[in-house]
Short mmCIF file of C-alpha atoms in Angstrom, two decimals:
data_model
loop_
_atom_site.label_atom_id
_atom_site.label_comp_id
_atom_site.label_asym_id
_atom_site.label_seq_id
_atom_site.Cartn_x
_atom_site.Cartn_y
_atom_site.Cartn_z
CA MET Q 150 -62.58 -26.44 82.38
CA GLY Q 151 -60.06 -24.77 84.72
CA MET Q 152 -62.91 -23.96 87.07
CA LEU Q 153 -63.76 -27.47 87.16
CA LYS Q 154 -60.07 -28.61 87.89
CA ASN Q 155 -60.06 -26.11 90.74
CA PHE Q 156 -63.40 -27.18 91.98
CA TRP Q 157 -62.17 -30.85 92.25
CA ARG Q 158 -58.91 -30.11 93.91
CA ALA Q 159 -60.78 -28.05 96.50
CA ASN Q 160 -63.38 -30.63 97.17
CA LYS Q 161 -62.08 -33.97 96.11
CA GLY Q 162 -62.02 -35.43 99.50
CA PHE Q 163 -65.61 -34.54 100.16
CA MET Q 164 -66.69 -35.68 96.76
CA LEU Q 165 -64.97 -39.04 97.19
CA PHE Q 166 -66.79 -39.49 100.62
CA VAL Q 167 -70.09 -38.68 99.17
CA GLY Q 168 -69.57 -41.10 96.20
CA LEU Q 169 -68.44 -43.97 98.57
CA MET Q 170 -71.45 -43.30 100.98
CA PHE Q 171 -73.90 -43.64 98.07
CA VAL Q 172 -71.96 -46.88 96.94
CA PHE Q 173 -72.50 -48.11 100.73
CA ARG Q 174 -76.11 -47.24 100.84
CA SER Q 175 -76.74 -49.02 97.64
CA ALA Q 176 -74.49 -52.28 97.93
CA VAL Q 177 -74.18 -52.70 102.06
CA ALA Q 178 -76.69 -51.04 104.39
CA ASP Q 179 -79.06 -48.27 104.07
CA TRP Q 180 -82.28 -47.15 106.17
CA ASN Q 181 -85.60 -47.04 104.45
CA PHE Q 182 -88.26 -44.43 105.09
CA VAL Q 183 -91.77 -46.42 105.75
CA PRO Q 184 -94.51 -44.05 104.07
CA SER Q 185 -97.46 -46.28 104.22
CA SER Q 186 -99.32 -48.32 106.88
CA SER Q 187 -99.07 -51.59 104.64
CA MET Q 188 -96.78 -53.34 107.36
CA ASN Q 189 -98.94 -52.33 110.56
CA PRO Q 190 -98.53 -53.07 113.27
CA THR Q 191 -95.00 -54.37 112.77
CA LEU Q 192 -93.96 -51.04 110.95
CA VAL Q 193 -95.85 -47.64 111.15
CA SER Q 194 -95.81 -44.65 109.00
CA GLY Q 195 -92.74 -42.49 109.75
CA ASP Q 196 -90.45 -45.32 110.73
CA ARG Q 197 -86.85 -45.36 109.52
CA VAL Q 198 -85.71 -49.17 108.91
CA VAL Q 199 -82.20 -50.48 108.71
CA VAL Q 200 -81.84 -52.52 105.62
CA ASN Q 201 -78.90 -55.20 105.33
CA LYS Q 202 -78.48 -55.33 101.67
CA LEU Q 203 -75.75 -58.08 102.22
CA ALA Q 204 -78.05 -60.35 103.94
CA TYR Q 205 -78.68 -62.68 100.81
CA SER Q 206 -76.09 -61.66 98.17
CA VAL Q 207 -73.61 -59.03 96.81
CA ARG Q 208 -75.11 -56.64 94.17
CA VAL Q 209 -73.59 -54.43 91.76
CA PRO Q 210 -73.93 -50.92 93.31
CA PHE Q 211 -77.32 -49.25 91.83
CA THR Q 212 -78.22 -52.15 89.87
CA LEU Q 213 -80.27 -55.37 90.62
CA GLN Q 214 -77.13 -57.36 89.02
CA HIS Q 215 -76.12 -59.87 91.87
CA ILE Q 216 -72.38 -60.90 91.86
CA VAL Q 217 -72.42 -63.59 94.71
CA ARG Q 218 -75.40 -65.03 96.21
CA TRP Q 219 -75.01 -66.97 99.53
CA GLY Q 220 -78.56 -67.40 100.79
CA GLY Q 221 -82.30 -66.60 100.17
CA PRO Q 222 -84.95 -65.12 102.27
CA LYS Q 223 -86.81 -67.50 104.74
CA ARG Q 224 -90.25 -67.37 105.85
CA GLY Q 225 -91.07 -64.53 108.12
CA ASP Q 226 -88.20 -62.38 106.88
CA VAL Q 227 -89.05 -58.65 106.29
CA ILE Q 228 -87.53 -57.77 102.87
CA THR Q 229 -87.23 -54.79 100.43
CA PHE Q 230 -87.71 -55.36 97.02
CA ASP Q 231 -88.32 -53.56 93.36
CA SER Q 232 -91.91 -54.40 92.54
CA PRO Q 233 -92.53 -56.26 89.27
CA ARG Q 234 -95.16 -54.36 88.37
CA ASP Q 235 -93.81 -50.74 88.43
CA GLN Q 236 -90.31 -50.88 89.99
CA VAL Q 237 -91.41 -49.07 93.20
CA ASN Q 238 -89.26 -50.15 96.32
CA LEU Q 239 -91.74 -52.15 98.73
CA ILE Q 240 -91.17 -53.53 102.00
CA LYS Q 241 -93.11 -56.96 103.07
CA ARG Q 242 -93.01 -60.03 104.86
CA VAL Q 243 -91.87 -63.60 103.18
CA ILE Q 244 -94.87 -66.15 103.71
CA GLY Q 245 -93.84 -68.39 101.03
CA VAL Q 246 -90.36 -69.43 99.46
CA GLU Q 247 -89.81 -71.58 96.20
CA GLY Q 248 -91.74 -74.87 96.18
CA ASP Q 249 -94.15 -74.04 98.94
CA VAL Q 250 -97.83 -73.92 98.44
CA VAL Q 251 -99.77 -71.08 100.16
CA GLU Q 252 -103.33 -70.35 100.48
CA MET Q 253 -105.76 -68.35 102.71
CA ARG Q 254 -108.88 -69.25 104.01
CA ASP Q 255 -110.98 -66.49 106.01
CA ASN Q 256 -107.81 -64.62 107.14
CA THR Q 257 -105.96 -67.94 108.07
CA LEU Q 258 -102.85 -68.80 106.19
CA VAL Q 259 -102.18 -72.34 105.09
CA VAL Q 260 -98.47 -73.28 104.23
CA ASN Q 261 -97.70 -76.61 102.72
CA GLY Q 262 -100.91 -77.94 104.37
CA VAL Q 263 -100.38 -76.64 107.77
CA THR Q 264 -102.69 -74.10 109.19
CA ILE Q 265 -100.84 -70.98 110.70
CA GLN Q 266 -102.35 -70.62 114.17
CA ARG Q 267 -103.77 -67.32 114.84
CA THR Q 268 -104.65 -65.71 118.24
CA LEU Q 269 -106.55 -62.53 118.81
CA ILE Q 270 -104.35 -60.27 120.85
CA ASP Q 271 -106.18 -56.93 120.70
CA GLU Q 272 -109.84 -56.38 119.39
CA ALA Q 273 -109.27 -52.58 118.53
CA ARG Q 274 -105.60 -51.39 118.93
CA PRO Q 275 -105.16 -47.63 117.56
CA ILE Q 276 -102.29 -47.64 115.10
CA PRO Q 277 -100.75 -44.63 113.77
CA THR Q 278 -101.02 -44.56 109.76
CA GLU Q 279 -100.38 -41.77 107.12
CA SER Q 280 -103.96 -40.79 107.20
CA GLY Q 281 -104.09 -40.56 111.18
CA VAL Q 282 -104.62 -43.23 113.86
CA LEU Q 283 -106.88 -46.29 112.79
CA THR Q 284 -108.29 -48.94 114.95
CA ALA Q 285 -107.46 -52.50 113.85
CA GLN Q 286 -107.77 -55.88 115.29
CA VAL Q 287 -104.14 -57.27 116.17
CA TRP Q 288 -103.46 -60.99 115.77
CA GLY Q 289 -100.46 -63.20 116.77
CA GLU Q 290 -99.33 -65.68 114.08
CA GLN Q 291 -96.41 -68.05 114.47
CA ILE Q 292 -94.32 -68.46 111.17
CA ASP Q 293 -91.62 -71.07 111.50
CA GLY Q 294 -91.32 -70.55 115.23
CA LYS Q 295 -91.16 -66.64 114.78
CA HIS Q 296 -94.05 -64.79 116.38
CA ILE Q 297 -95.38 -61.82 114.21
CA GLU Q 298 -98.35 -59.65 114.86
CA VAL Q 299 -100.69 -58.79 111.88
CA ALA Q 300 -103.49 -56.13 111.62
CA ARG Q 301 -107.04 -56.71 110.38
CA ILE Q 302 -109.14 -53.97 109.51
CA ALA Q 303 -112.86 -55.08 109.73
CA GLN Q 304 -114.44 -52.58 107.23
CA PHE Q 305 -111.79 -53.46 104.71
CA ASN Q 306 -111.75 -56.88 105.06
CA ARG Q 307 -112.43 -58.12 101.52
CA ASN Q 308 -109.43 -59.89 100.70
CA ARG Q 309 -109.71 -62.92 103.15
CA ASP Q 310 -109.01 -65.75 100.86
CA PHE Q 311 -107.22 -67.02 98.08
CA ASP Q 312 -106.72 -70.59 96.64
CA PRO Q 313 -103.60 -72.67 96.93
CA VAL Q 314 -100.44 -71.36 94.76
CA GLU Q 315 -97.30 -72.85 94.54
CA VAL Q 316 -94.31 -70.61 94.54
CA PRO Q 317 -92.00 -70.97 91.47
CA ALA Q 318 -88.53 -71.56 91.57
CA GLY Q 319 -86.46 -68.43 92.36
CA ASN Q 320 -89.37 -66.65 93.75
CA VAL Q 321 -91.09 -65.67 96.94
CA LEU Q 322 -94.50 -64.90 98.12
CA VAL Q 323 -94.86 -61.98 100.21
CA LEU Q 324 -97.70 -60.27 102.33
CA GLY Q 325 -98.14 -56.87 104.39
CA ASP Q 326 -98.63 -57.69 108.03
CA SER Q 327 -101.73 -55.06 107.47
CA ARG Q 328 -103.71 -57.76 105.06
CA ASP Q 329 -106.31 -55.77 104.34
CA ASN Q 330 -104.10 -52.62 103.27
CA SER Q 331 -101.11 -53.88 101.36
CA ASN Q 332 -100.21 -54.02 97.61
CA ASP Q 333 -98.50 -57.47 97.98
CA SER Q 334 -98.47 -60.74 96.01
CA ARG Q 335 -102.09 -60.87 96.14
CA PHE Q 336 -101.77 -58.04 93.37
CA ILE Q 337 -98.36 -58.02 92.13
CA GLY Q 338 -97.53 -61.56 91.83
CA PHE Q 339 -94.68 -63.48 92.97
CA VAL Q 340 -91.27 -61.81 93.66
CA ASP Q 341 -88.15 -62.99 91.63
CA VAL Q 342 -85.48 -63.12 94.23
CA ARG Q 343 -83.33 -61.05 92.06
CA ARG Q 344 -85.49 -58.15 93.01
CA ILE Q 345 -84.84 -58.32 96.21
CA THR Q 346 -82.41 -55.44 97.57
CA GLY Q 347 -82.25 -56.40 101.33
CA GLN Q 348 -83.55 -57.63 104.77
CA ALA Q 349 -85.02 -55.27 106.97
CA VAL Q 350 -83.71 -55.92 110.48
CA ARG Q 351 -84.57 -53.01 112.76
CA VAL Q 352 -86.33 -49.87 113.16
CA ALA Q 353 -83.78 -47.35 113.78
CA MET Q 354 -86.13 -44.37 114.72
CA SER Q 355 -89.67 -43.13 113.95
CA HIS Q 356 -91.17 -39.45 112.98
CA ASN Q 357 -94.52 -39.03 113.63
CA PRO Q 358 -96.30 -37.44 110.59
CA GLN Q 359 -99.12 -36.21 112.52
CA SER Q 360 -96.93 -34.25 115.00
CA LEU Q 361 -94.63 -32.06 112.88
CA TYR Q 362 -92.51 -35.49 112.40
CA LEU Q 363 -91.16 -35.30 115.99
CA PRO Q 364 -89.38 -38.41 116.94
CA ARG Q 365 -91.64 -41.12 118.59
CA ALA Q 366 -90.19 -42.06 122.07
CA ASP Q 367 -91.30 -45.61 121.85
CA ARG Q 368 -89.74 -46.51 118.57
CA TRP Q 369 -86.06 -46.69 118.95
CA TRP Q 370 -83.76 -49.61 117.76
CA LEU Q 371 -86.71 -52.03 117.70
CA ALA Q 372 -85.71 -55.45 116.17
CA LEU Q 373 -87.90 -56.97 113.52
#
């Protein structure tokens, strides 16, 4: 017991700093490592993403318990959340909010009866993934006035359709920007907004897993 007291006296400033840092990262802001390619080409494997955890609410640190809520995600937002299937923290894009009716036909989204316009940007763009460089088609979409890029991998393009679904109250429908390589609402279902842990706002920096995790020169402080 005496040793513990001496340790606390000698290190209490540092220990308090560490504790406050963990609270800050849990409830205010954090940066998340992107391990997979499910958000290609917006995010690539090795990105470090800044997450604003106060974007929609204040939560009790280290829990999903919300104290005060002042807003909800909008279509086009990139969010982090705990998967309703296995509680793994995921990062995806919001496509539908409560009350929306969403469907997809031959890779084209329809939201509330309005077809999301798609334009082919690159027929074959090399994109870094956790398994090396992959070539994908890149399409541009407009979601509520926000331009985003999504990837289509021809050899994996099997989930190109789903029937109209209505997003329940208090939920969102999410998809990965890499539509053929994403564990999203097509597989895990709708996401309860209480599971959302923040809004991803920027790529702070990126490490290349294929080059000894050296920083990528072209991926610094990129807005999402």
